[in-house]
Structure formats: C-alpha cells, structure tokens
Amino acid sequence: MTAVLAPPAKQRNTIVCDGNEAAAWAVALARVEMVAVYPITPQSSLVEYLAKFVADGTLDAEIVDAEGEHSVLSVLQGAALAGARTYTATCGPGLAFMFEPYLRQPGLRLPMVMSIVTRDTLTPQSVWGGHQDAMSVREVGWIQMYCETVQEVLDTVIMGYRIAEHRDVMLPVNVCHDGNYLSFGATRVDLPAQSDVDAFLGKPSVNWHAALDPSRPMAVDPLTGGAGGPGPRTFVKYRKGHCAGMQNALSVITEAHADWERHTGRKHSPLVESYRMDNAEAAIVTIGSMSGAGKDAVDEARARGVPIGLVKVKTYRPFPSDAIVGALAGVQAVGVIDRSVSFGWNCGPLYQDVAGALGRAGVQVPSMSFIGGLAGADLTTDHFGRVIERVLKLAKDGRSGPTVWINEND
Amino acid sequence: MKRQSHPFFDTTDVPDDLCPIAVKPNPMLPGEWRSMKPIVDRAKCVKCAVCWLYCPVQCVVEKRAWFDIDYATCKGCGICAKECPQRAIVMVEEAA
C-alpha cells in the first residue's frame, strides 16, 4: 500500500523530534519574551533546547538560569507584571519547590504557559513518568491540559497562550506531557508557519490589569480579607472571579482549538475526545499518552464485536463535567484509568472527578477505578485488554470492585 | 504622596474581581504606630551621612549642621542608631 499524504496547503515544515523539543519549538513560535529555567529530569532537555534556541537566535527572549524553581516562577511573575509573555517548564520535586509562587500566579491572574513534564512524586525515589506531580496541584487554580502526542504538545503550548491571555480567562496554563513517553519519544512533527502562529496569537497583553510600571503606580496584591470591614466580601469577590475565569476557559479552550484547526488544519479535541463511542455499551476513560494504547485495545475489541468505546480527557482543570457526562451518557459501565493516586479516596483522581460529574448529573452508572503506569511503568494494549474485560463484566453484573492496580503483578 | 509624577492607575476599565491591587496610599504613617524613636544629639553629629545612607525608609533629613529624622515616616527600626559612628543617635521609647 502506498501512503498518500494530503498535499500541503502551505509550505510544510516537518521535523522529527521528541516532546521536549516540540515544546521548545512552540515557545519560539509563540514569540515568548522571557523564559526562566531550572533543569530537572525528565524536563532537562526541554530547557537545554530553550537555551540553545536563545543562543542561536531562534528564540528572541531573555533567559534566566535561576538558582531554583521558586526563583524561576518569581522572576517570571515580575516579567509578566512588566508585560512580557513568559514560559517555563518543570516537574516533580521542582514543582514542589515552586509551590509558593505557583499558588500566587493564578490569583494574580497572570497569564503564562508552563509545561509539566509529568513525573511520579517522591517517595519512593523515582525519576520516571507518572501524573502524580501535576495531579497533586490540581486544585491550585491553574488550567491543566494533558497531551496525547508530541504534535499535540507543540500545538497545545501555542494554544495555551491564546487561552491564558484571553480577557475572560486571564489565568496560567499547565500543558502536561508525560515524562519519558512524550518527553523522549521522537515522532514526526509538523511545525506551523510563523505567520499562522502570529495571526492566531496576536500581541501579548498580560499586564493591563496589574502592573509593575512607574507610569501606572499601584501596589500589587495588598493584604485582602480578614474578619472585619469589607474584608470578607472582598476576598470572596476575588475567589468568585477566579472560579468564573476557570469556567470561562471551557468555551475559550474550545474556540482556540477550533481556530487552531482553521489556521493549521490540525484537529485536537479541546475538552474530551470520544473514540468509537457509537453504540458503546461500556467505556474506558483515559488521560495523556496512555490513550494511544487504549485506542488500540478498543480497536482490537471492536474488531471482535465488543461494544466498547474510549473517552479521553484533555482539559482536566477546569473539569469539563458537561462534556464528560455527555460523552458517557448511555453506557452501562465506566472504567477510569489514572496514572496517579488519590490517597484520600484510595482511587485515581480522574476517577473521582468522573464519578463526581456523573453523580451530580444524576447519572447512575456502575464505575471502577484503575491505576497504572506509575513511575514509568508501561501501559500496554494487553493491560487495556484486561481493563476492558473487567469493565464489560461490570456492565453485565453491575457489581463494582475496589481499585485495580494494573501493574501490581508486572 | 505630596509629590507624584504620574496619576494613580485608573481602574475604571479593569474588572474588580481580577487581581487585588491598591491605587490609593494608606493615610496611616509609621509615626502613628512606632514604639521606639531615634533622637539625634546635634553636638555629636558630624554630618557623615551614614544614618542617611542606611535608613531603609529614607526618613533622615539633612539640616544645616546635623541630620534629623522625619518622625512622620520613621518606623523606629533603630538602624541609624546602630550604625552611627559617633554614637550621636539614641533610641527612646515613645510615650504611651
């Protein structure tokens, strides 16, 4: 069989690279003005690419090699308050060390994009992939999007700026790509034309509301709240504003993906993707790079006539409840596969969210939590085959069971 | 407050539920809550300006033959007294 590529509408610029290099290309194409970095496995090569791009002129930005992640994000908050489009990337222990300014960033309503090259958290000591770091900060108030492919990493980092800088959103965006599997997995990647990215993003406008600017004197983030005077209602006003920005992001993310498709011809599902869900009697829910193996397993099952489908979550924060409920409406059983652990609930965090969304919508459907791919463990089509078997059994007898640890016997 | 080169930021077009900012100075000055107060002994002061250099809030004022303190903005930190080479500044408690 001869593979026929669609004739390119414009000059096609195709490279082979891994997810870390793809993110760095996206930063260059988005014309980021300031990056601050501190290396940490498996993100290190990403910041090395950034340093190289700044050195060779591909990326016209200031780069700060800070002494640690706490300084990295603090430096970028200053840069953003001075009006710059900013970027950094971290993961695992680096994200933990960044936590104090990480908490402050969304409250300042400062747009930026930060890649989390996801890594399982300590302890046990591990340098390999897993979503535990990104999932542990899911309630800080950043937007979180999880990528499935290297191409999606590049496209989503660029789209992240459009979403973050939208006046109805004004929030920082985490673009999460799986450590090892996406960070170091090299594939073919199409680079969009610079003119398309420029038209898609426009000029950055990130400090119109709060600024470090001698011509606009102001104090940023003064003491707010307390029990007296206007304190309580003032604090609530900012919290509600933050929640409103998060909810506004759902439609802004959808619009950005649609517009990206118009500019580049590449389509990614913005919130959730329904894969072979037509007439599905049961569904598995996935997130991140595992979705590829999950789809292959669904294809194999469908080829045998098994009515199974897959729903992939791309946007995890804000949680797309309506889209999830819509995608899962009508199935008899749901199995959710997480690459991280919710210690408080003895299940996966994505499972918690899916069960919560279905429950709040009044949808009664038996569901189960599956946890796998921790600390670099592979999730294969065989694993997904066994998950699908268990979910089909659940659809038949309606009897849910405790959380299944997929790699328990590997 | 008295001298200002730019007007404060006009927040009319900024939603008031975004980032907390303050565009009006708080009228309360440190002199209202200071507990210790620096006193300059004019006989000892040689105008070396060490206090003027070290003061973190720039409240040391130059007079003809000595340096003095602007008690409206001095917060009573005592750095000037500690650093003065002539021991010309002493910290005394504010009256209750």
XYZ file of C-alpha atoms in Angstrom, chain A residues 108-109 208-210 214-219 221-222 224 237-238 241, chain B residues 4-9 13-23:
34
model
C -2.560 37.465 40.328
C -4.454 36.468 37.156
C -3.388 45.570 31.622
C -4.975 44.766 34.992
C -1.964 44.711 37.316
C 6.250 53.575 37.048
C 3.718 55.316 34.820
C 0.882 53.320 36.415
C 1.718 53.404 40.135
C -0.036 50.695 42.126
C 0.530 48.133 44.852
C -1.568 42.018 45.885
C -2.111 44.064 49.066
C -7.033 41.302 51.451
C -15.155 38.547 45.244
C -11.652 37.548 44.100
C -13.748 35.919 39.956
C 3.849 62.326 42.403
C 4.964 62.264 38.791
C 2.084 60.113 37.485
C -1.561 59.916 38.457
C -2.538 56.664 40.097
C -3.755 53.882 37.791
C -11.965 49.515 32.834
C -10.492 46.730 34.961
C -12.884 44.159 36.474
C -12.742 44.412 40.254
C -12.639 40.625 40.726
C -9.299 40.022 38.984
C -6.007 40.680 40.778
C -6.129 42.649 44.044
C -4.350 45.973 43.557
C -4.195 49.158 45.611
C -4.087 52.514 43.842
